[in-house]
Amino acid sequence: SGKLGTKIVETARKIKKLGQDDPRRIIHSLKFGLALTLVSLIYYFEPLYKGFGNSAMYAVLTVIVVFEFSVGATLGRGLNRGLATLVAGALGFGAHYLASLAGEKGEPILLGLFVFLLAGVVTFVRFFPQLKARYDYGLLIFMLTFCLVSISGYREDEILEIAHQRLSTILVGCSTSVFICLFVFPVWAGDDLHNLVASNLEKLGSFLESFGVEYLKISGDSKESNNTFMDDYKSVLNSKQSEECLANFARWEPRHGQFRFRHPWKQYLKIGSLTRQCAYRIEALNGYVNSEIQIPAEFRSKIQEACTNMSLESGKALKELASAIKAMTPPSSVTPHIVKSKDAANNLKSLLRSGFCKEIDLLEVIPAVTVASLLVDVVCCTEKIAESINE
Amino acid sequence: SGKLGTKIVETARKIKKLGQDDPRRIIHSLKFGLALTLVSLIYYFEPLYKGFGNSAMYAVLTVIVVFEFSVGATLGRGLNRGLATLVAGALGFGAHYLASLAGEKGEPILLGLFVFLLAGVVTFVRFFPQLKARYDYGLLIFMLTFCLVSISGYREDEILEIAHQRLSTILVGCSTSVFICLFVFPVWAGDDLHNLVASNLEKLGSFLESFGVEYLKISGDSKESNNTFMDDYKSVLNSKQSEECLANFARWEPRHGQFRFRHPWKQYLKIGSLTRQCAYRIEALNGYVNSEIQIPAEFRSKIQEACTNMSLESGKALKELASAIKAMTPPSSVTPHIVKSKDAANNLKSLLRSGFCKEIDLLEVIPAVTVASLLVDVVCCTEKIAESINE
């Protein structure tokens, strides 16, 4: 029972952490419960139930599948579902009508053929990456509705009546979801994308800053100190998918806060991909934080200043860029840091050119120098993009 | 109309390419059409329709949402749907019974409370990353079924009868999907994962091989030649998500081909993450392929042999590892390549130690050397993992 006890405590701790990491999760759960309870009122009030009949179920169903975490995702799903249902319903009705012309024997055969063709084509279309990203759910619902309408038309006579009821309940479900998502503590995918891109830049910046201090100054002495904090940047390496997801959601969102309806979300993806380029370099750099190779003291004292400056200044530049993005201001305060880091890089170059490397072990000093000079390039690159978004 | 013409041609080319890239997509579309047509037969044959009644629609619906590209994904969704429906149906019935004890006025209030609580809790649980990866669909269906059963129980009297009909049609839908997925040209997520991991290693290997030849031997002469081919490795950088997806699907799959039911899929994820480590280094290395910096001829002639060997041999080692994974044999033929690349690295080290770097420009020769020596480490690492999986 001691084992069970620790397991329960463990789980409770996990639950608490999940809520603390992002309290919006708890709010989202409550919002979802609220939307579902509201929609199920249709069942409990006689007059409402009379209007919708048995199709009231579709309102509940719609809320469950449409209600998502962010406004963009919910709007996207709602629009996908609404439009796909309308178009597919009309098409399905047309197919039902066409098939019924073929007589009692021909009808099932024609219907089967229609369903087979449509299902095959739509399934294939879903493989297109661009369509999959934005309209996958719509295509699924399109297929579903077409099949339901055309096939069930074979058995039901009041097909138009049923279609009308279902469409209106689906609209009720969609609008309830969208309404609650929009007006009760809304979560904007655009904001999330904005913050994600900025915080990724910041993570790289703080890595570089602490790299400059920790590794280059007192190499070998206190390696264990801030190591966990320096691993923050690793999440940047695999951020591509979540950025693309958020950008897709954000495109559905209306004007909110500082964002217009057609905010240039693609720019964020560009910045994100440049940030990852930089992160790959930092990942290579990080390989040397824990390496056992000692930089010879004599050489270190010579290049130390230049390297520390490069690392610190490029780190500061990245952090400034991050806060410029957050505040949506032109990154004017970045320029001095970039100039300084470039100066440091040039100093280092001339140091190395001056040919003082006679009795040092070339291999041992290579890494830090290489990657730091790389980083200067990357910072320049990031600056260009940050400027372009603030135009 | 000329513009429209080119657009049509463009789209047709895209469609063709999508099919040629992976012909299994076309087969999957046909399989899906087949499954749907089979299930809709319930509607056309009188005796079948009598058995299932109006709930026959649920068989069509189930096929549309459960049928996925790979066997693992379909099995996962089918099991999720089946189990979730059963458990939630029973719970929903219990909730309906409890609420009905509260009298006419209390029933809707109690029902609303149950729905609110369950929806909130399940929505929160869906945020757990581990549960989201494998049981997200099941949790959704769980909520859906619970609401449908408990709420509609308020209006329908033959609730048990309906539940029974729906469950059996859902089972028909699931089993049709799984049957066709399993026995008509099955697509195994496990195979895909296996091939993805191997081909990622191969991509890195060919990059290193051509890097050794193209860049180090004739630097500056024919840079444009094989560049597009050398960009293949870039897809490795962002392969994490797809590998994890495939591994999740693969865990649902039964024994097939050379794979047991509980094949160590996690090992593939480990290899994959080491491969990415290596790819990050190569990404840094790639920055120098197009760089304008010329390596001084004198220095180049001295380190050329060692660098070329390191690059070629580590490339060969990675390729051997890839084919060892593909053939599922112990990677015995890898060892000589790794030994050779290590020898080359040691040669380079002693070359650099011998202090011939008196009048060269240190900065210009750093990059190639650094990253090549990095790669040797990564190859060793990859070898260890490849061995561990072939145990």
JSON list of C-alpha atoms in Angstrom, two decimals, chain A residues 178-326:
[
{"chain": "A", "resi": 178, "resn": "VAL", "atom": "CA", "xyz": [-17.48, 29.88, -30.79]},
{"chain": "A", "resi": 179, "resn": "PHE", "atom": "CA", "xyz": [-19.37, 32.27, -28.51]},
{"chain": "A", "resi": 180, "resn": "ILE", "atom": "CA", "xyz": [-17.97, 30.81, -25.28]},
{"chain": "A", "resi": 181, "resn": "CYS", "atom": "CA", "xyz": [-14.51, 30.48, -26.77]},
{"chain": "A", "resi": 182, "resn": "LEU", "atom": "CA", "xyz": [-14.52, 34.09, -27.92]},
{"chain": "A", "resi": 183, "resn": "PHE", "atom": "CA", "xyz": [-16.03, 35.82, -24.91]},
{"chain": "A", "resi": 184, "resn": "VAL", "atom": "CA", "xyz": [-15.15, 33.75, -21.84]},
{"chain": "A", "resi": 185, "resn": "PHE", "atom": "CA", "xyz": [-11.41, 34.11, -21.12]},
{"chain": "A", "resi": 186, "resn": "PRO", "atom": "CA", "xyz": [-10.41, 33.72, -24.78]},
{"chain": "A", "resi": 187, "resn": "VAL", "atom": "CA", "xyz": [-7.14, 31.95, -25.61]},
{"chain": "A", "resi": 188, "resn": "TRP", "atom": "CA", "xyz": [-5.65, 33.36, -28.81]},
{"chain": "A", "resi": 189, "resn": "ALA", "atom": "CA", "xyz": [-3.42, 31.11, -30.89]},
{"chain": "A", "resi": 190, "resn": "GLY", "atom": "CA", "xyz": [-1.89, 34.28, -32.33]},
{"chain": "A", "resi": 191, "resn": "ASP", "atom": "CA", "xyz": [-0.79, 35.42, -28.88]},
{"chain": "A", "resi": 192, "resn": "ASP", "atom": "CA", "xyz": [0.64, 32.00, -28.18]},
{"chain": "A", "resi": 193, "resn": "LEU", "atom": "CA", "xyz": [2.60, 32.01, -31.43]},
{"chain": "A", "resi": 194, "resn": "HIS", "atom": "CA", "xyz": [3.84, 35.52, -30.71]},
{"chain": "A", "resi": 195, "resn": "ASN", "atom": "CA", "xyz": [5.00, 34.54, -27.23]},
{"chain": "A", "resi": 196, "resn": "LEU", "atom": "CA", "xyz": [6.48, 31.24, -28.36]},
{"chain": "A", "resi": 197, "resn": "VAL", "atom": "CA", "xyz": [8.66, 32.90, -31.00]},
{"chain": "A", "resi": 198, "resn": "ALA", "atom": "CA", "xyz": [9.78, 35.59, -28.56]},
{"chain": "A", "resi": 199, "resn": "SER", "atom": "CA", "xyz": [10.51, 33.17, -25.74]},
{"chain": "A", "resi": 200, "resn": "ASN", "atom": "CA", "xyz": [12.49, 30.91, -28.07]},
{"chain": "A", "resi": 201, "resn": "LEU", "atom": "CA", "xyz": [14.73, 33.84, -28.96]},
{"chain": "A", "resi": 202, "resn": "GLU", "atom": "CA", "xyz": [15.04, 34.62, -25.28]},
{"chain": "A", "resi": 203, "resn": "LYS", "atom": "CA", "xyz": [16.05, 31.07, -24.41]},
{"chain": "A", "resi": 204, "resn": "LEU", "atom": "CA", "xyz": [18.86, 31.19, -26.95]},
{"chain": "A", "resi": 205, "resn": "GLY", "atom": "CA", "xyz": [19.87, 34.59, -25.63]},
{"chain": "A", "resi": 206, "resn": "SER", "atom": "CA", "xyz": [20.11, 33.40, -22.03]},
{"chain": "A", "resi": 207, "resn": "PHE", "atom": "CA", "xyz": [22.08, 30.36, -23.09]},
{"chain": "A", "resi": 208, "resn": "LEU", "atom": "CA", "xyz": [24.60, 32.54, -24.86]},
{"chain": "A", "resi": 209, "resn": "GLU", "atom": "CA", "xyz": [24.86, 34.92, -21.93]},
{"chain": "A", "resi": 210, "resn": "SER", "atom": "CA", "xyz": [25.49, 32.20, -19.40]},
{"chain": "A", "resi": 211, "resn": "PHE", "atom": "CA", "xyz": [27.78, 30.43, -21.86]},
{"chain": "A", "resi": 212, "resn": "GLY", "atom": "CA", "xyz": [29.88, 33.55, -22.03]},
{"chain": "A", "resi": 213, "resn": "VAL", "atom": "CA", "xyz": [30.11, 33.77, -18.26]},
{"chain": "A", "resi": 214, "resn": "GLU", "atom": "CA", "xyz": [30.20, 30.15, -17.17]},
{"chain": "A", "resi": 215, "resn": "TYR", "atom": "CA", "xyz": [32.22, 28.38, -19.80]},
{"chain": "A", "resi": 216, "resn": "LEU", "atom": "CA", "xyz": [34.72, 30.89, -21.03]},
{"chain": "A", "resi": 217, "resn": "LYS", "atom": "CA", "xyz": [35.59, 32.60, -17.77]},
{"chain": "A", "resi": 218, "resn": "ILE", "atom": "CA", "xyz": [35.97, 29.85, -15.25]},
{"chain": "A", "resi": 219, "resn": "SER", "atom": "CA", "xyz": [36.24, 26.79, -17.42]},
{"chain": "A", "resi": 220, "resn": "GLY", "atom": "CA", "xyz": [36.64, 23.63, -15.43]},
{"chain": "A", "resi": 221, "resn": "ASP", "atom": "CA", "xyz": [35.78, 25.07, -12.05]},
{"chain": "A", "resi": 222, "resn": "SER", "atom": "CA", "xyz": [32.04, 25.10, -11.51]},
{"chain": "A", "resi": 223, "resn": "LYS", "atom": "CA", "xyz": [30.59, 23.24, -14.44]},
{"chain": "A", "resi": 224, "resn": "GLU", "atom": "CA", "xyz": [27.70, 21.74, -12.55]},
{"chain": "A", "resi": 225, "resn": "SER", "atom": "CA", "xyz": [26.23, 25.02, -11.37]},
{"chain": "A", "resi": 226, "resn": "ASN", "atom": "CA", "xyz": [23.70, 26.22, -13.92]},
{"chain": "A", "resi": 227, "resn": "ASN", "atom": "CA", "xyz": [23.53, 23.27, -16.24]},
{"chain": "A", "resi": 228, "resn": "THR", "atom": "CA", "xyz": [19.83, 22.53, -16.05]},
{"chain": "A", "resi": 229, "resn": "PHE", "atom": "CA", "xyz": [18.96, 26.11, -16.75]},
{"chain": "A", "resi": 230, "resn": "MET", "atom": "CA", "xyz": [21.19, 26.02, -19.81]},
{"chain": "A", "resi": 231, "resn": "ASP", "atom": "CA", "xyz": [19.22, 23.12, -21.29]},
{"chain": "A", "resi": 232, "resn": "ASP", "atom": "CA", "xyz": [16.21, 25.35, -21.82]},
{"chain": "A", "resi": 233, "resn": "TYR", "atom": "CA", "xyz": [17.20, 26.04, -25.40]},
{"chain": "A", "resi": 234, "resn": "LYS", "atom": "CA", "xyz": [16.72, 22.38, -26.37]},
{"chain": "A", "resi": 235, "resn": "SER", "atom": "CA", "xyz": [12.98, 22.83, -26.75]},
{"chain": "A", "resi": 236, "resn": "VAL", "atom": "CA", "xyz": [13.68, 25.32, -29.55]},
{"chain": "A", "resi": 237, "resn": "LEU", "atom": "CA", "xyz": [15.19, 22.57, -31.70]},
{"chain": "A", "resi": 238, "resn": "ASN", "atom": "CA", "xyz": [11.85, 20.82, -32.18]},
{"chain": "A", "resi": 239, "resn": "SER", "atom": "CA", "xyz": [9.53, 23.81, -32.18]},
{"chain": "A", "resi": 240, "resn": "LYS", "atom": "CA", "xyz": [8.71, 23.69, -35.88]},
{"chain": "A", "resi": 241, "resn": "GLN", "atom": "CA", "xyz": [5.51, 21.65, -35.68]},
{"chain": "A", "resi": 242, "resn": "SER", "atom": "CA", "xyz": [3.93, 23.63, -32.85]},
{"chain": "A", "resi": 243, "resn": "GLU", "atom": "CA", "xyz": [4.75, 26.92, -34.56]},
{"chain": "A", "resi": 244, "resn": "GLU", "atom": "CA", "xyz": [3.13, 25.79, -37.79]},
{"chain": "A", "resi": 245, "resn": "CYS", "atom": "CA", "xyz": [0.07, 24.54, -35.91]},
{"chain": "A", "resi": 246, "resn": "LEU", "atom": "CA", "xyz": [-0.37, 27.82, -34.08]},
{"chain": "A", "resi": 247, "resn": "ALA", "atom": "CA", "xyz": [0.12, 29.82, -37.29]},
{"chain": "A", "resi": 248, "resn": "ASN", "atom": "CA", "xyz": [-2.61, 27.77, -38.97]},
{"chain": "A", "resi": 249, "resn": "PHE", "atom": "CA", "xyz": [-4.98, 28.43, -36.08]},
{"chain": "A", "resi": 250, "resn": "ALA", "atom": "CA", "xyz": [-4.04, 32.10, -35.88]},
{"chain": "A", "resi": 251, "resn": "ARG", "atom": "CA", "xyz": [-5.09, 32.65, -39.47]},
{"chain": "A", "resi": 252, "resn": "TRP", "atom": "CA", "xyz": [-8.71, 31.96, -38.53]},
{"chain": "A", "resi": 253, "resn": "GLU", "atom": "CA", "xyz": [-8.71, 34.54, -35.76]},
{"chain": "A", "resi": 254, "resn": "PRO", "atom": "CA", "xyz": [-10.36, 37.96, -36.01]},
{"chain": "A", "resi": 255, "resn": "ARG", "atom": "CA", "xyz": [-8.74, 41.19, -34.88]},
{"chain": "A", "resi": 256, "resn": "HIS", "atom": "CA", "xyz": [-7.69, 41.06, -31.20]},
{"chain": "A", "resi": 257, "resn": "GLY", "atom": "CA", "xyz": [-5.32, 43.06, -29.05]},
{"chain": "A", "resi": 258, "resn": "GLN", "atom": "CA", "xyz": [-2.48, 44.35, -31.19]},
{"chain": "A", "resi": 259, "resn": "PHE", "atom": "CA", "xyz": [-3.15, 41.87, -33.98]},
{"chain": "A", "resi": 260, "resn": "ARG", "atom": "CA", "xyz": [-5.03, 42.62, -37.16]},
{"chain": "A", "resi": 261, "resn": "PHE", "atom": "CA", "xyz": [-7.16, 39.98, -38.89]},
{"chain": "A", "resi": 262, "resn": "ARG", "atom": "CA", "xyz": [-4.53, 39.35, -41.54]},
{"chain": "A", "resi": 263, "resn": "HIS", "atom": "CA", "xyz": [-1.50, 39.70, -39.32]},
{"chain": "A", "resi": 264, "resn": "PRO", "atom": "CA", "xyz": [1.61, 38.48, -41.17]},
{"chain": "A", "resi": 265, "resn": "TRP", "atom": "CA", "xyz": [1.78, 35.16, -39.34]},
{"chain": "A", "resi": 266, "resn": "LYS", "atom": "CA", "xyz": [4.13, 33.78, -41.96]},
{"chain": "A", "resi": 267, "resn": "GLN", "atom": "CA", "xyz": [6.79, 36.19, -40.73]},
{"chain": "A", "resi": 268, "resn": "TYR", "atom": "CA", "xyz": [6.72, 34.40, -37.40]},
{"chain": "A", "resi": 269, "resn": "LEU", "atom": "CA", "xyz": [7.41, 31.12, -39.14]},
{"chain": "A", "resi": 270, "resn": "LYS", "atom": "CA", "xyz": [10.37, 32.74, -40.90]},
{"chain": "A", "resi": 271, "resn": "ILE", "atom": "CA", "xyz": [11.75, 34.09, -37.62]},
{"chain": "A", "resi": 272, "resn": "GLY", "atom": "CA", "xyz": [11.11, 30.71, -36.05]},
{"chain": "A", "resi": 273, "resn": "SER", "atom": "CA", "xyz": [13.07, 28.88, -38.71]},
{"chain": "A", "resi": 274, "resn": "LEU", "atom": "CA", "xyz": [15.98, 31.32, -38.37]},
{"chain": "A", "resi": 275, "resn": "THR", "atom": "CA", "xyz": [15.83, 30.84, -34.61]},
{"chain": "A", "resi": 276, "resn": "ARG", "atom": "CA", "xyz": [16.15, 27.11, -35.14]},
{"chain": "A", "resi": 277, "resn": "GLN", "atom": "CA", "xyz": [19.14, 27.64, -37.44]},
{"chain": "A", "resi": 278, "resn": "CYS", "atom": "CA", "xyz": [20.72, 29.48, -34.55]},
{"chain": "A", "resi": 279, "resn": "ALA", "atom": "CA", "xyz": [19.68, 26.77, -32.10]},
{"chain": "A", "resi": 280, "resn": "TYR", "atom": "CA", "xyz": [21.40, 24.09, -34.18]},
{"chain": "A", "resi": 281, "resn": "ARG", "atom": "CA", "xyz": [24.65, 26.05, -33.82]},
{"chain": "A", "resi": 282, "resn": "ILE", "atom": "CA", "xyz": [24.07, 26.39, -30.11]},
{"chain": "A", "resi": 283, "resn": "GLU", "atom": "CA", "xyz": [23.44, 22.67, -29.85]},
{"chain": "A", "resi": 284, "resn": "ALA", "atom": "CA", "xyz": [26.85, 22.11, -31.42]},
{"chain": "A", "resi": 285, "resn": "LEU", "atom": "CA", "xyz": [28.31, 24.68, -29.04]},
{"chain": "A", "resi": 286, "resn": "ASN", "atom": "CA", "xyz": [26.71, 22.97, -26.07]},
{"chain": "A", "resi": 287, "resn": "GLY", "atom": "CA", "xyz": [28.73, 19.84, -26.82]},
{"chain": "A", "resi": 288, "resn": "TYR", "atom": "CA", "xyz": [31.74, 21.68, -25.43]},
{"chain": "A", "resi": 289, "resn": "VAL", "atom": "CA", "xyz": [30.19, 22.80, -22.15]},
{"chain": "A", "resi": 290, "resn": "ASN", "atom": "CA", "xyz": [30.66, 19.39, -20.61]},
{"chain": "A", "resi": 291, "resn": "SER", "atom": "CA", "xyz": [33.74, 18.36, -22.56]},
{"chain": "A", "resi": 292, "resn": "GLU", "atom": "CA", "xyz": [36.83, 17.41, -20.60]},
{"chain": "A", "resi": 293, "resn": "ILE", "atom": "CA", "xyz": [39.18, 19.32, -22.85]},
{"chain": "A", "resi": 294, "resn": "GLN", "atom": "CA", "xyz": [40.89, 22.13, -21.00]},
{"chain": "A", "resi": 295, "resn": "ILE", "atom": "CA", "xyz": [41.74, 25.25, -22.89]},
{"chain": "A", "resi": 296, "resn": "PRO", "atom": "CA", "xyz": [45.43, 26.06, -22.25]},
{"chain": "A", "resi": 297, "resn": "ALA", "atom": "CA", "xyz": [45.62, 28.97, -19.84]},
{"chain": "A", "resi": 298, "resn": "GLU", "atom": "CA", "xyz": [47.93, 31.07, -21.95]},
{"chain": "A", "resi": 299, "resn": "PHE", "atom": "CA", "xyz": [45.79, 30.90, -25.04]},
{"chain": "A", "resi": 300, "resn": "ARG", "atom": "CA", "xyz": [42.62, 31.33, -23.05]},
{"chain": "A", "resi": 301, "resn": "SER", "atom": "CA", "xyz": [43.74, 34.58, -21.51]},
{"chain": "A", "resi": 302, "resn": "LYS", "atom": "CA", "xyz": [44.39, 35.93, -25.00]},
{"chain": "A", "resi": 303, "resn": "ILE", "atom": "CA", "xyz": [41.12, 35.06, -26.67]},
{"chain": "A", "resi": 304, "resn": "GLN", "atom": "CA", "xyz": [38.97, 35.19, -23.56]},
{"chain": "A", "resi": 305, "resn": "GLU", "atom": "CA", "xyz": [37.87, 38.77, -23.84]},
{"chain": "A", "resi": 306, "resn": "ALA", "atom": "CA", "xyz": [36.85, 38.54, -27.47]},
{"chain": "A", "resi": 307, "resn": "CYS", "atom": "CA", "xyz": [34.96, 35.29, -27.00]},
{"chain": "A", "resi": 308, "resn": "THR", "atom": "CA", "xyz": [33.18, 36.41, -23.87]},
{"chain": "A", "resi": 309, "resn": "ASN", "atom": "CA", "xyz": [32.15, 39.60, -25.59]},
{"chain": "A", "resi": 310, "resn": "MET", "atom": "CA", "xyz": [30.84, 37.79, -28.65]},
{"chain": "A", "resi": 311, "resn": "SER", "atom": "CA", "xyz": [28.81, 35.42, -26.57]},
{"chain": "A", "resi": 312, "resn": "LEU", "atom": "CA", "xyz": [27.49, 38.02, -24.16]},
{"chain": "A", "resi": 313, "resn": "GLU", "atom": "CA", "xyz": [26.68, 40.60, -26.80]},
{"chain": "A", "resi": 314, "resn": "SER", "atom": "CA", "xyz": [24.99, 38.23, -29.20]},
{"chain": "A", "resi": 315, "resn": "GLY", "atom": "CA", "xyz": [23.04, 36.86, -26.25]},
{"chain": "A", "resi": 316, "resn": "LYS", "atom": "CA", "xyz": [21.97, 40.35, -25.28]},
{"chain": "A", "resi": 317, "resn": "ALA", "atom": "CA", "xyz": [21.05, 41.11, -28.89]},
{"chain": "A", "resi": 318, "resn": "LEU", "atom": "CA", "xyz": [18.79, 38.06, -29.02]},
{"chain": "A", "resi": 319, "resn": "LYS", "atom": "CA", "xyz": [17.16, 39.01, -25.73]},
{"chain": "A", "resi": 320, "resn": "GLU", "atom": "CA", "xyz": [16.58, 42.54, -26.98]},
{"chain": "A", "resi": 321, "resn": "LEU", "atom": "CA", "xyz": [15.04, 41.11, -30.14]},
{"chain": "A", "resi": 322, "resn": "ALA", "atom": "CA", "xyz": [12.77, 38.96, -28.03]},
{"chain": "A", "resi": 323, "resn": "SER", "atom": "CA", "xyz": [11.56, 41.89, -25.96]},
{"chain": "A", "resi": 324, "resn": "ALA", "atom": "CA", "xyz": [11.16, 44.00, -29.11]},
{"chain": "A", "resi": 325, "resn": "ILE", "atom": "CA", "xyz": [8.90, 41.32, -30.54]},
{"chain": "A", "resi": 326, "resn": "LYS", "atom": "CA", "xyz": [6.98, 41.11, -27.28]}
]
